[in-house]
JSON list of C-alpha atoms in Angstrom, two decimals:
[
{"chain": "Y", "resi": 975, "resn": "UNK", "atom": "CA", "xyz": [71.73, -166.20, 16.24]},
{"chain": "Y", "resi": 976, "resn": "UNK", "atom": "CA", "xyz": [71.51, -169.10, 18.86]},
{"chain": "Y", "resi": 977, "resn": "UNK", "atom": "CA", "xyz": [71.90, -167.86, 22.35]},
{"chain": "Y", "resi": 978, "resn": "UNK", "atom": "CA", "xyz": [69.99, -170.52, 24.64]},
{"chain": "Y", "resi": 979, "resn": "UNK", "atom": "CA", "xyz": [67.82, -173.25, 23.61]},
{"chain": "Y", "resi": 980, "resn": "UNK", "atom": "CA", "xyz": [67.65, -174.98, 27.04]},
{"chain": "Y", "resi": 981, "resn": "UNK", "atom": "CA", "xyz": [64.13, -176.19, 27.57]},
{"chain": "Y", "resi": 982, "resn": "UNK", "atom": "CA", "xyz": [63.35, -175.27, 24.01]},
{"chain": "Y", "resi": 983, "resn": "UNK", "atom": "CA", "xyz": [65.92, -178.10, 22.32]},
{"chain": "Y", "resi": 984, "resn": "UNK", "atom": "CA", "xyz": [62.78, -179.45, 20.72]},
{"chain": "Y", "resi": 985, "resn": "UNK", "atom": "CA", "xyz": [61.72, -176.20, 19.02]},
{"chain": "Y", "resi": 986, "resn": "UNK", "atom": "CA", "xyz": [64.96, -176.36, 16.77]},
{"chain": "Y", "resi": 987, "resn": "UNK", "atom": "CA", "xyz": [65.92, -178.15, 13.63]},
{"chain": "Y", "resi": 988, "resn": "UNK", "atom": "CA", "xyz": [68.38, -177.95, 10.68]},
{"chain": "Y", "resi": 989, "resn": "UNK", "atom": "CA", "xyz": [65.50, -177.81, 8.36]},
{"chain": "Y", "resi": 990, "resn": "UNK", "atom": "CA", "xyz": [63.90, -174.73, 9.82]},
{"chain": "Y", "resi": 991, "resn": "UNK", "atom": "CA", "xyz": [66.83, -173.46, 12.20]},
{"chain": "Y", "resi": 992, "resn": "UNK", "atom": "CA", "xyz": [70.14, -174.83, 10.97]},
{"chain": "Y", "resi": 993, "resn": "UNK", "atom": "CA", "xyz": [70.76, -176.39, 13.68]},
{"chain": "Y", "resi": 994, "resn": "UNK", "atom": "CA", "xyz": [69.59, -179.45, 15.94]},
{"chain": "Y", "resi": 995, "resn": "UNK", "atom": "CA", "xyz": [70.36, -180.83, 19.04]},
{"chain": "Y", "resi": 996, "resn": "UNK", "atom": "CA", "xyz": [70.35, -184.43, 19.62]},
{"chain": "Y", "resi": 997, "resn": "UNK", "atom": "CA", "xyz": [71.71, -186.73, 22.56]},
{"chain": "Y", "resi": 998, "resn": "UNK", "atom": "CA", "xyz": [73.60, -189.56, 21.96]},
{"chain": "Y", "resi": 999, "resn": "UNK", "atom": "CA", "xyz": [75.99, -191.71, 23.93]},
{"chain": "Y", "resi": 1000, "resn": "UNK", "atom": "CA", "xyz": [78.99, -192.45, 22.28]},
{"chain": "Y", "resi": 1001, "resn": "UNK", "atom": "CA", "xyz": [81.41, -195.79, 22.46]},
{"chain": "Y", "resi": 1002, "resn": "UNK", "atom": "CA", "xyz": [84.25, -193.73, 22.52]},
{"chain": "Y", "resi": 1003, "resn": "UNK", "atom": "CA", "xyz": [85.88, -193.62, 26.24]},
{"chain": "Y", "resi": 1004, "resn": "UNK", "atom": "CA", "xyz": [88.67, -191.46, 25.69]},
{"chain": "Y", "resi": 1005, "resn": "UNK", "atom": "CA", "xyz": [89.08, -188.13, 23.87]},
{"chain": "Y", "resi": 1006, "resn": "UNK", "atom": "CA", "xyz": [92.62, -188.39, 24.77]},
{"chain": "Y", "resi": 1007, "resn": "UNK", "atom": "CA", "xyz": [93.71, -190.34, 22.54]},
{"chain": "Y", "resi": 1008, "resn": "UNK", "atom": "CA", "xyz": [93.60, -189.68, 18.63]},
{"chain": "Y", "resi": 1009, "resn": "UNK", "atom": "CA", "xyz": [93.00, -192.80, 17.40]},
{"chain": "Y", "resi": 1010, "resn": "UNK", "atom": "CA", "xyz": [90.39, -193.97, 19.52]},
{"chain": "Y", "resi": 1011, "resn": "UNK", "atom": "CA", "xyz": [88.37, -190.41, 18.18]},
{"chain": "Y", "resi": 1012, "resn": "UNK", "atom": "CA", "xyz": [89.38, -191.63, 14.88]},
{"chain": "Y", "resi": 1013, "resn": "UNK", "atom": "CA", "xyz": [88.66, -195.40, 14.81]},
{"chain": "Y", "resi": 1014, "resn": "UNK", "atom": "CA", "xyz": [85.40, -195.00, 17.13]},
{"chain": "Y", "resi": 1015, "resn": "UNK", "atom": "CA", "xyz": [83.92, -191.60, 17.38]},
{"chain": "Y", "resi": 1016, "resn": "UNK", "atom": "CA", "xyz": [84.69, -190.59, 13.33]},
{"chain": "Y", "resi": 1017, "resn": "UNK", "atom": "CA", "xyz": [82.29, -193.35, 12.43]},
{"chain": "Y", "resi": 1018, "resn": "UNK", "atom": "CA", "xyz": [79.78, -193.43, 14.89]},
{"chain": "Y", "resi": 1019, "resn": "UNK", "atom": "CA", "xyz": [79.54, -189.39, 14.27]},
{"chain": "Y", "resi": 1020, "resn": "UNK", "atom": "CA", "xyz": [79.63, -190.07, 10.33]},
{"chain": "Y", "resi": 1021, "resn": "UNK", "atom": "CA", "xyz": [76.59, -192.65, 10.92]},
{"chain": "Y", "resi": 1022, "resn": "UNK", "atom": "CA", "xyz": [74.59, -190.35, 13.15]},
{"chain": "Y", "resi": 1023, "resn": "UNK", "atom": "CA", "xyz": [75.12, -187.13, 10.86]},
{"chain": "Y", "resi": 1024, "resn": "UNK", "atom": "CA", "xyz": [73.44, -189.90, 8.13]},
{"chain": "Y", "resi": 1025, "resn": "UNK", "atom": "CA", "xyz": [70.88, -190.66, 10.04]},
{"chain": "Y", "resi": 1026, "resn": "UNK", "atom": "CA", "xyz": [70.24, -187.02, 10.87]},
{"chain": "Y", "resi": 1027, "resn": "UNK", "atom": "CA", "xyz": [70.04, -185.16, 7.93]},
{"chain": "Y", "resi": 1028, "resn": "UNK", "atom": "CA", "xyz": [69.49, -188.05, 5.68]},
{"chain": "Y", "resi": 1029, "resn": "UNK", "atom": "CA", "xyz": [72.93, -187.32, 3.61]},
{"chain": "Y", "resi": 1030, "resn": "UNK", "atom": "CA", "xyz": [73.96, -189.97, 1.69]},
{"chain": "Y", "resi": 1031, "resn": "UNK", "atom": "CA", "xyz": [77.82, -189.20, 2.25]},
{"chain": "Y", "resi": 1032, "resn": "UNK", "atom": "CA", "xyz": [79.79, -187.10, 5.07]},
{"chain": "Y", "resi": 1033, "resn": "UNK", "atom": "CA", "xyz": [82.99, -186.57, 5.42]},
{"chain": "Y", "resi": 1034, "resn": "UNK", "atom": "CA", "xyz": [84.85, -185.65, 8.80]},
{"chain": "Y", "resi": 1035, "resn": "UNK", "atom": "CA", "xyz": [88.11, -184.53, 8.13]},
{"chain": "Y", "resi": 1036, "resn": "UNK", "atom": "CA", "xyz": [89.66, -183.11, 11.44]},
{"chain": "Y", "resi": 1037, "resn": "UNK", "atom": "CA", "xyz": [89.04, -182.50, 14.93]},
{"chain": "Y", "resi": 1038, "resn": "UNK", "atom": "CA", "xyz": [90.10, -179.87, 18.14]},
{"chain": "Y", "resi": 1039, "resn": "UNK", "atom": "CA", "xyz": [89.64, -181.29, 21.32]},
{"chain": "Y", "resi": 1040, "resn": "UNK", "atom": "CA", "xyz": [89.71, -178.76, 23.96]},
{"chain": "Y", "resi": 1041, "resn": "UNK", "atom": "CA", "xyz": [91.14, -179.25, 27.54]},
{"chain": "Y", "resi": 1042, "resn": "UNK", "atom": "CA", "xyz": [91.37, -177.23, 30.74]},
{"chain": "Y", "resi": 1043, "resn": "UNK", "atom": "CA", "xyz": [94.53, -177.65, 32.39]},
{"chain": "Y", "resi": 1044, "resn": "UNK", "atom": "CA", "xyz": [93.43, -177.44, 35.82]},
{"chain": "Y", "resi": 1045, "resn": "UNK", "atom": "CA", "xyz": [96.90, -176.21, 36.72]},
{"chain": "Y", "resi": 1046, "resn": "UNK", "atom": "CA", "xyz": [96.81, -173.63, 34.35]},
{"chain": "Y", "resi": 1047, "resn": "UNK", "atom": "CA", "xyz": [94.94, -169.99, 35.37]},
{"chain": "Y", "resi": 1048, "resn": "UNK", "atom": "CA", "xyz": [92.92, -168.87, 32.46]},
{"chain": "Y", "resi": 1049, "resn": "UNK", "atom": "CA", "xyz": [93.59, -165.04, 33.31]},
{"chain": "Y", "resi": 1050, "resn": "UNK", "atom": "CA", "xyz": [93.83, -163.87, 29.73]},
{"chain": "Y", "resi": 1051, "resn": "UNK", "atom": "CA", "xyz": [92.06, -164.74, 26.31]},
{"chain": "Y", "resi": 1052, "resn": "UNK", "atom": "CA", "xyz": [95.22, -166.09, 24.77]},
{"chain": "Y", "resi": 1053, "resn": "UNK", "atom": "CA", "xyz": [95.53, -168.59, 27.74]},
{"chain": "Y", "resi": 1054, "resn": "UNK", "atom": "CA", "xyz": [91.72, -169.57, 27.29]},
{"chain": "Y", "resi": 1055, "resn": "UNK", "atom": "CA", "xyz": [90.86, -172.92, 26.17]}
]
Protein backbone atom coordinates (compact mmCIF):
# COMPACT_ATOMS: atom_id res chain seq x y z
CA UNK A 1 0.00 0.00 0.00
CA UNK A 2 1.13 3.60 -1.04
CA UNK A 3 0.51 6.09 1.65
CA UNK A 4 3.19 9.00 1.05
CA UNK A 5 6.02 9.03 -1.23
CA UNK A 6 6.79 12.78 -0.90
CA UNK A 7 10.52 13.20 -0.81
CA UNK A 8 10.89 9.56 -1.65
CA UNK A 9 9.20 9.88 -5.46
CA UNK A 10 12.54 8.60 -6.65
CA UNK A 11 12.56 5.41 -4.56
CA UNK A 12 9.44 4.11 -6.59
CA UNK A 13 8.94 2.41 -9.89
CA UNK A 14 6.43 0.20 -11.78
CA UNK A 15 9.07 -2.37 -12.16
CA UNK A 16 9.76 -2.85 -8.48
CA UNK A 17 6.66 -0.89 -6.92
CA UNK A 18 3.86 -0.73 -9.46
CA UNK A 19 3.80 2.45 -9.54
CA UNK A 20 5.88 5.66 -10.67
CA UNK A 21 5.64 9.12 -10.43
CA UNK A 22 6.71 11.32 -13.13
CA UNK A 23 6.17 15.19 -13.88
CA UNK A 24 5.17 16.34 -16.98
CA UNK A 25 3.57 19.47 -18.34
CA UNK A 26 0.86 18.92 -20.49
CA UNK A 27 -0.48 21.08 -23.74
CA UNK A 28 -3.79 20.64 -22.66
CA UNK A 29 -5.26 24.08 -21.08
CA UNK A 30 -8.58 23.06 -20.22
CA UNK A 31 -10.00 19.99 -18.46
CA UNK A 32 -13.27 21.49 -19.06
CA UNK A 33 -13.82 20.68 -22.06
CA UNK A 34 -14.03 16.97 -23.46
CA UNK A 35 -12.59 17.29 -26.53
CA UNK A 36 -9.70 19.22 -25.82
CA UNK A 37 -8.83 16.03 -23.06
CA UNK A 38 -9.56 13.93 -25.97
CA UNK A 39 -7.77 15.54 -28.97
CA UNK A 40 -4.69 16.79 -26.71
CA UNK A 41 -4.26 15.13 -23.41
CA UNK A 42 -5.42 11.29 -24.79
CA UNK A 43 -2.34 11.42 -26.97
CA UNK A 44 0.15 13.14 -25.20
CA UNK A 45 -0.81 10.65 -22.10
CA UNK A 46 -0.82 7.58 -24.68
CA UNK A 47 2.85 8.79 -25.81
CA UNK A 48 4.17 9.28 -22.31
CA UNK A 49 2.66 5.86 -20.90
CA UNK A 50 4.98 4.54 -24.19
CA UNK A 51 7.70 6.10 -23.25
CA UNK A 52 7.29 4.98 -19.66
CA UNK A 53 6.85 1.53 -19.55
CA UNK A 54 8.14 0.86 -22.95
CA UNK A 55 4.57 -0.68 -24.20
CA UNK A 56 4.29 -0.90 -27.62
CA UNK A 57 0.40 -0.12 -27.60
CA UNK A 58 -2.01 1.66 -24.90
CA UNK A 59 -5.21 2.27 -25.03
CA UNK A 60 -7.15 5.07 -23.01
CA UNK A 61 -10.61 4.52 -23.18
CA UNK A 62 -12.40 6.97 -20.69
CA UNK A 63 -11.87 9.59 -18.28
CA UNK A 64 -13.55 11.29 -14.73
CA UNK A 65 -12.59 14.63 -14.20
CA UNK A 66 -13.31 15.72 -10.78
CA UNK A 67 -14.42 19.29 -9.72
CA UNK A 68 -15.13 21.14 -6.48
CA UNK A 69 -17.97 23.30 -6.75
CA UNK A 70 -16.87 25.98 -4.58
CA UNK A 71 -20.52 26.76 -3.92
CA UNK A 72 -21.26 23.49 -2.95
CA UNK A 73 -20.49 22.32 1.03
CA UNK A 74 -18.97 18.93 0.97
CA UNK A 75 -20.70 17.96 4.42
CA UNK A 76 -21.38 14.35 3.54
CA UNK A 77 -19.55 11.51 1.50
CA UNK A 78 -22.23 11.36 -1.14
CA UNK A 79 -21.71 15.17 -1.79
CA UNK A 80 -17.79 14.59 -1.94
CA UNK A 81 -16.04 15.06 -5.09
Amino acid sequence: MVKNIRGKEDNFTLDVSGVQYYTHETQCKSFSSDSEIRMIYYPESTELIKKLTGASKVVLFDHTVRRHRPDDPEESPEKRQ
